[in-house]
Amino acid sequence: MHRSLILILAVISLLPLSARANGWFCSTDALAQRDEYGLMHQGPQFNQTDLAPRSPCRLGYYLRSGPDLVTDPAYVGALETSLRRLGYYCGPVDGVFSLEVSIAIARLQKNYSQRVTGTLTVAVRRVLYLP
């Protein structure tokens, strides 16, 4: 076990830095829509949150809590897009965690038999395929 871990770390360290940063371990858009197979989908419409700064790796979002993520306009824009795709949200995709977004999350939580709080939880993030 110890030898295989060292071998894996050695192989990763020998990869060029550009290969590690450009898609092998990180996607080009960490907040892109993903289906149940993990495939990314880009929307045909341009939203004002598409140019907001975002983390290049999904891991950066997995390590952040829900209250911290609702202040990030890029993440809230991805959340609004996911809620709109499932039919829970009809408002603008503006990157603001508003009352309408909270109501949409509460509807989603009710339909998926979760505790209805209207806040961003790990279970909501899993349903929406968001990091």
PDB file of C-alpha atoms in Angstrom:
ATOM      1  CA  MET A   1       0.000   0.000   0.000  1.00  0.00           C
ATOM      2  CA  HIS A   2       2.775   2.374   0.945  1.00  0.00           C
ATOM      3  CA  ARG A   3       4.750   1.652  -2.237  1.00  0.00           C
ATOM      4  CA  SER A   4       1.731   2.233  -4.484  1.00  0.00           C
ATOM      5  CA  LEU A   5       1.016   5.591  -2.830  1.00  0.00           C
ATOM      6  CA  ILE A   6       4.605   6.685  -3.362  1.00  0.00           C
ATOM      7  CA  LEU A   7       4.439   5.526  -6.979  1.00  0.00           C
ATOM      8  CA  ILE A   8       1.229   7.485  -7.627  1.00  0.00           C
ATOM      9  CA  LEU A   9       2.668  10.636  -6.080  1.00  0.00           C
ATOM     10  CA  ALA A  10       5.835  10.251  -8.136  1.00  0.00           C
ATOM     11  CA  VAL A  11       3.868   9.911 -11.373  1.00  0.00           C
ATOM     12  CA  ILE A  12       1.759  12.976 -10.578  1.00  0.00           C
ATOM     13  CA  SER A  13       4.832  15.033  -9.716  1.00  0.00           C
ATOM     14  CA  LEU A  14       6.445  14.079 -13.046  1.00  0.00           C
ATOM     15  CA  LEU A  15       3.498  15.377 -15.060  1.00  0.00           C
ATOM     16  CA  PRO A  16       4.010  18.816 -16.526  1.00  0.00           C
ATOM     17  CA  LEU A  17       2.435  21.564 -14.468  1.00  0.00           C
ATOM     18  CA  SER A  18       0.329  22.701 -17.426  1.00  0.00           C
ATOM     19  CA  ALA A  19      -1.214  19.220 -17.771  1.00  0.00           C
ATOM     20  CA  ARG A  20      -2.099  19.142 -14.088  1.00  0.00           C
ATOM     21  CA  ALA A  21      -3.711  22.593 -14.189  1.00  0.00           C
ATOM     22  CA  ASN A  22      -5.434  22.361 -17.565  1.00  0.00           C
ATOM     23  CA  GLY A  23      -7.980  19.644 -17.235  1.00  0.00           C
ATOM     24  CA  TRP A  24      -6.456  16.468 -15.870  1.00  0.00           C
ATOM     25  CA  PHE A  25      -7.310  17.188 -12.265  1.00  0.00           C
ATOM     26  CA  CYS A  26      -9.339  20.378 -12.685  1.00  0.00           C
ATOM     27  CA  SER A  27     -11.981  21.307 -15.222  1.00  0.00           C
ATOM     28  CA  THR A  28     -11.829  24.539 -17.147  1.00  0.00           C
ATOM     29  CA  ASP A  29     -15.086  25.626 -15.531  1.00  0.00           C
ATOM     30  CA  ALA A  30     -15.590  24.265 -12.044  1.00  0.00           C
ATOM     31  CA  LEU A  31     -19.201  25.435 -11.854  1.00  0.00           C
ATOM     32  CA  ALA A  32     -20.383  24.073 -15.202  1.00  0.00           C
ATOM     33  CA  GLN A  33     -23.578  22.059 -15.157  1.00  0.00           C
ATOM     34  CA  ARG A  34     -23.045  18.339 -14.677  1.00  0.00           C
ATOM     35  CA  ASP A  35     -25.454  15.499 -15.207  1.00  0.00           C
ATOM     36  CA  GLU A  36     -25.655  12.266 -13.202  1.00  0.00           C
ATOM     37  CA  TYR A  37     -22.662  10.892 -15.117  1.00  0.00           C
ATOM     38  CA  GLY A  38     -20.465  13.881 -14.270  1.00  0.00           C
ATOM     39  CA  LEU A  39     -20.487  15.292 -17.794  1.00  0.00           C
ATOM     40  CA  MET A  40     -20.352  19.067 -18.134  1.00  0.00           C
ATOM     41  CA  HIS A  41     -22.970  21.095 -19.966  1.00  0.00           C
ATOM     42  CA  GLN A  42     -22.575  24.716 -20.969  1.00  0.00           C
ATOM     43  CA  GLY A  43     -25.695  26.796 -21.370  1.00  0.00           C
ATOM     44  CA  PRO A  44     -26.474  28.494 -24.681  1.00  0.00           C
ATOM     45  CA  GLN A  45     -27.334  31.791 -22.969  1.00  0.00           C
ATOM     46  CA  PHE A  46     -24.847  34.264 -21.540  1.00  0.00           C
ATOM     47  CA  ASN A  47     -25.490  35.313 -17.927  1.00  0.00           C
ATOM     48  CA  GLN A  48     -23.875  38.250 -16.190  1.00  0.00           C
ATOM     49  CA  THR A  49     -22.322  35.854 -13.650  1.00  0.00           C
ATOM     50  CA  ASP A  50     -20.405  33.967 -16.353  1.00  0.00           C
ATOM     51  CA  LEU A  51     -17.513  36.410 -16.103  1.00  0.00           C
ATOM     52  CA  ALA A  52     -17.378  36.434 -12.291  1.00  0.00           C
ATOM     53  CA  PRO A  53     -14.123  35.114 -10.824  1.00  0.00           C
ATOM     54  CA  ARG A  54     -14.297  31.424  -9.925  1.00  0.00           C
ATOM     55  CA  SER A  55     -12.030  28.739  -8.593  1.00  0.00           C
ATOM     56  CA  PRO A  56     -10.333  26.657 -11.305  1.00  0.00           C
ATOM     57  CA  CYS A  57     -10.853  23.440  -9.303  1.00  0.00           C
ATOM     58  CA  ARG A  58     -14.055  21.904  -7.954  1.00  0.00           C
ATOM     59  CA  LEU A  59     -12.110  20.989  -4.823  1.00  0.00           C
ATOM     60  CA  GLY A  60     -12.016  24.673  -3.882  1.00  0.00           C
ATOM     61  CA  TYR A  61     -15.804  24.662  -3.684  1.00  0.00           C
ATOM     62  CA  TYR A  62     -16.101  21.344  -1.868  1.00  0.00           C
ATOM     63  CA  LEU A  63     -14.029  22.741   0.975  1.00  0.00           C
ATOM     64  CA  ARG A  64     -16.248  25.817   1.468  1.00  0.00           C
ATOM     65  CA  SER A  65     -19.409  25.922   3.563  1.00  0.00           C
ATOM     66  CA  GLY A  66     -22.907  26.887   2.381  1.00  0.00           C
ATOM     67  CA  PRO A  67     -23.003  30.318   4.084  1.00  0.00           C
ATOM     68  CA  ASP A  68     -19.643  31.137   2.525  1.00  0.00           C
ATOM     69  CA  LEU A  69     -20.764  30.019  -0.952  1.00  0.00           C
ATOM     70  CA  VAL A  70     -23.928  32.157  -1.039  1.00  0.00           C
ATOM     71  CA  THR A  71     -21.739  35.275  -1.024  1.00  0.00           C
ATOM     72  CA  ASP A  72     -19.904  34.147  -4.182  1.00  0.00           C
ATOM     73  CA  PRO A  73     -21.740  35.556  -7.260  1.00  0.00           C
ATOM     74  CA  ALA A  74     -20.362  32.883  -9.606  1.00  0.00           C
ATOM     75  CA  TYR A  75     -21.544  30.063  -7.355  1.00  0.00           C
ATOM     76  CA  VAL A  76     -24.971  31.626  -6.807  1.00  0.00           C
ATOM     77  CA  GLY A  77     -25.279  32.087 -10.585  1.00  0.00           C
ATOM     78  CA  ALA A  78     -24.543  28.380 -11.081  1.00  0.00           C
ATOM     79  CA  LEU A  79     -27.065  27.606  -8.334  1.00  0.00           C
ATOM     80  CA  GLU A  80     -29.728  29.743 -10.018  1.00  0.00           C
ATOM     81  CA  THR A  81     -29.019  28.102 -13.375  1.00  0.00           C
ATOM     82  CA  SER A  82     -29.328  24.623 -11.853  1.00  0.00           C
ATOM     83  CA  LEU A  83     -32.568  25.521 -10.093  1.00  0.00           C
ATOM     84  CA  ARG A  84     -33.921  26.998 -13.326  1.00  0.00           C
ATOM     85  CA  ARG A  85     -32.952  23.869 -15.272  1.00  0.00           C
ATOM     86  CA  LEU A  86     -35.038  21.755 -12.874  1.00  0.00           C
ATOM     87  CA  GLY A  87     -37.963  24.209 -12.932  1.00  0.00           C
ATOM     88  CA  TYR A  88     -37.728  25.534  -9.380  1.00  0.00           C
ATOM     89  CA  TYR A  89     -36.528  29.076 -10.153  1.00  0.00           C
ATOM     90  CA  CYS A  90     -37.856  31.550 -12.698  1.00  0.00           C
ATOM     91  CA  GLY A  91     -36.022  34.744 -11.740  1.00  0.00           C
ATOM     92  CA  PRO A  92     -32.959  36.347 -13.294  1.00  0.00           C
ATOM     93  CA  VAL A  93     -29.542  34.742 -13.082  1.00  0.00           C
ATOM     94  CA  ASP A  94     -27.804  37.645 -11.373  1.00  0.00           C
ATOM     95  CA  GLY A  95     -25.626  35.977  -8.727  1.00  0.00           C
ATOM     96  CA  VAL A  96     -27.601  37.359  -5.769  1.00  0.00           C
ATOM     97  CA  PHE A  97     -28.918  34.928  -3.165  1.00  0.00           C
ATOM     98  CA  SER A  98     -32.392  36.444  -2.913  1.00  0.00           C
ATOM     99  CA  LEU A  99     -35.651  35.388  -1.306  1.00  0.00           C
ATOM    100  CA  GLU A 100     -36.739  33.790  -4.603  1.00  0.00           C
ATOM    101  CA  VAL A 101     -33.640  31.571  -4.602  1.00  0.00           C
ATOM    102  CA  SER A 102     -34.327  30.582  -1.015  1.00  0.00           C
ATOM    103  CA  ILE A 103     -37.941  29.702  -1.872  1.00  0.00           C
ATOM    104  CA  ALA A 104     -36.743  27.654  -4.854  1.00  0.00           C
ATOM    105  CA  ILE A 105     -34.338  25.746  -2.593  1.00  0.00           C
ATOM    106  CA  ALA A 106     -37.173  25.137  -0.113  1.00  0.00           C
ATOM    107  CA  ARG A 107     -39.340  23.691  -2.910  1.00  0.00           C
ATOM    108  CA  LEU A 108     -36.492  21.454  -4.021  1.00  0.00           C
ATOM    109  CA  GLN A 109     -35.919  20.297  -0.439  1.00  0.00           C
ATOM    110  CA  LYS A 110     -39.601  19.466  -0.057  1.00  0.00           C
ATOM    111  CA  ASN A 111     -39.713  17.484  -3.317  1.00  0.00           C
ATOM    112  CA  TYR A 112     -36.578  15.518  -2.417  1.00  0.00           C
ATOM    113  CA  SER A 113     -37.822  14.750   1.138  1.00  0.00           C
ATOM    114  CA  GLN A 114     -35.153  16.836   2.814  1.00  0.00           C
ATOM    115  CA  ARG A 115     -35.459  19.051   5.846  1.00  0.00           C
ATOM    116  CA  VAL A 116     -36.976  22.288   4.494  1.00  0.00           C
ATOM    117  CA  THR A 117     -34.781  25.215   5.506  1.00  0.00           C
ATOM    118  CA  GLY A 118     -34.416  27.231   2.310  1.00  0.00           C
ATOM    119  CA  THR A 119     -30.660  27.375   2.820  1.00  0.00           C
ATOM    120  CA  LEU A 120     -27.833  25.898   0.793  1.00  0.00           C
ATOM    121  CA  THR A 121     -26.905  22.527   2.294  1.00  0.00           C
ATOM    122  CA  VAL A 122     -24.694  19.678   1.156  1.00  0.00           C
ATOM    123  CA  ALA A 123     -27.785  17.647   0.217  1.00  0.00           C
ATOM    124  CA  VAL A 124     -29.053  20.481  -2.028  1.00  0.00           C
ATOM    125  CA  ARG A 125     -25.641  20.752  -3.642  1.00  0.00           C
ATOM    126  CA  ARG A 126     -25.680  17.009  -4.389  1.00  0.00           C
ATOM    127  CA  VAL A 127     -29.153  17.158  -5.933  1.00  0.00           C
ATOM    128  CA  LEU A 128     -28.041  20.019  -8.197  1.00  0.00           C
ATOM    129  CA  TYR A 129     -24.693  18.363  -9.070  1.00  0.00           C
ATOM    130  CA  LEU A 130     -22.802  21.370  -7.731  1.00  0.00           C
ATOM    131  CA  PRO A 131     -19.520  21.148  -5.800  1.00  0.00           C
TER     132      PRO A 131
END
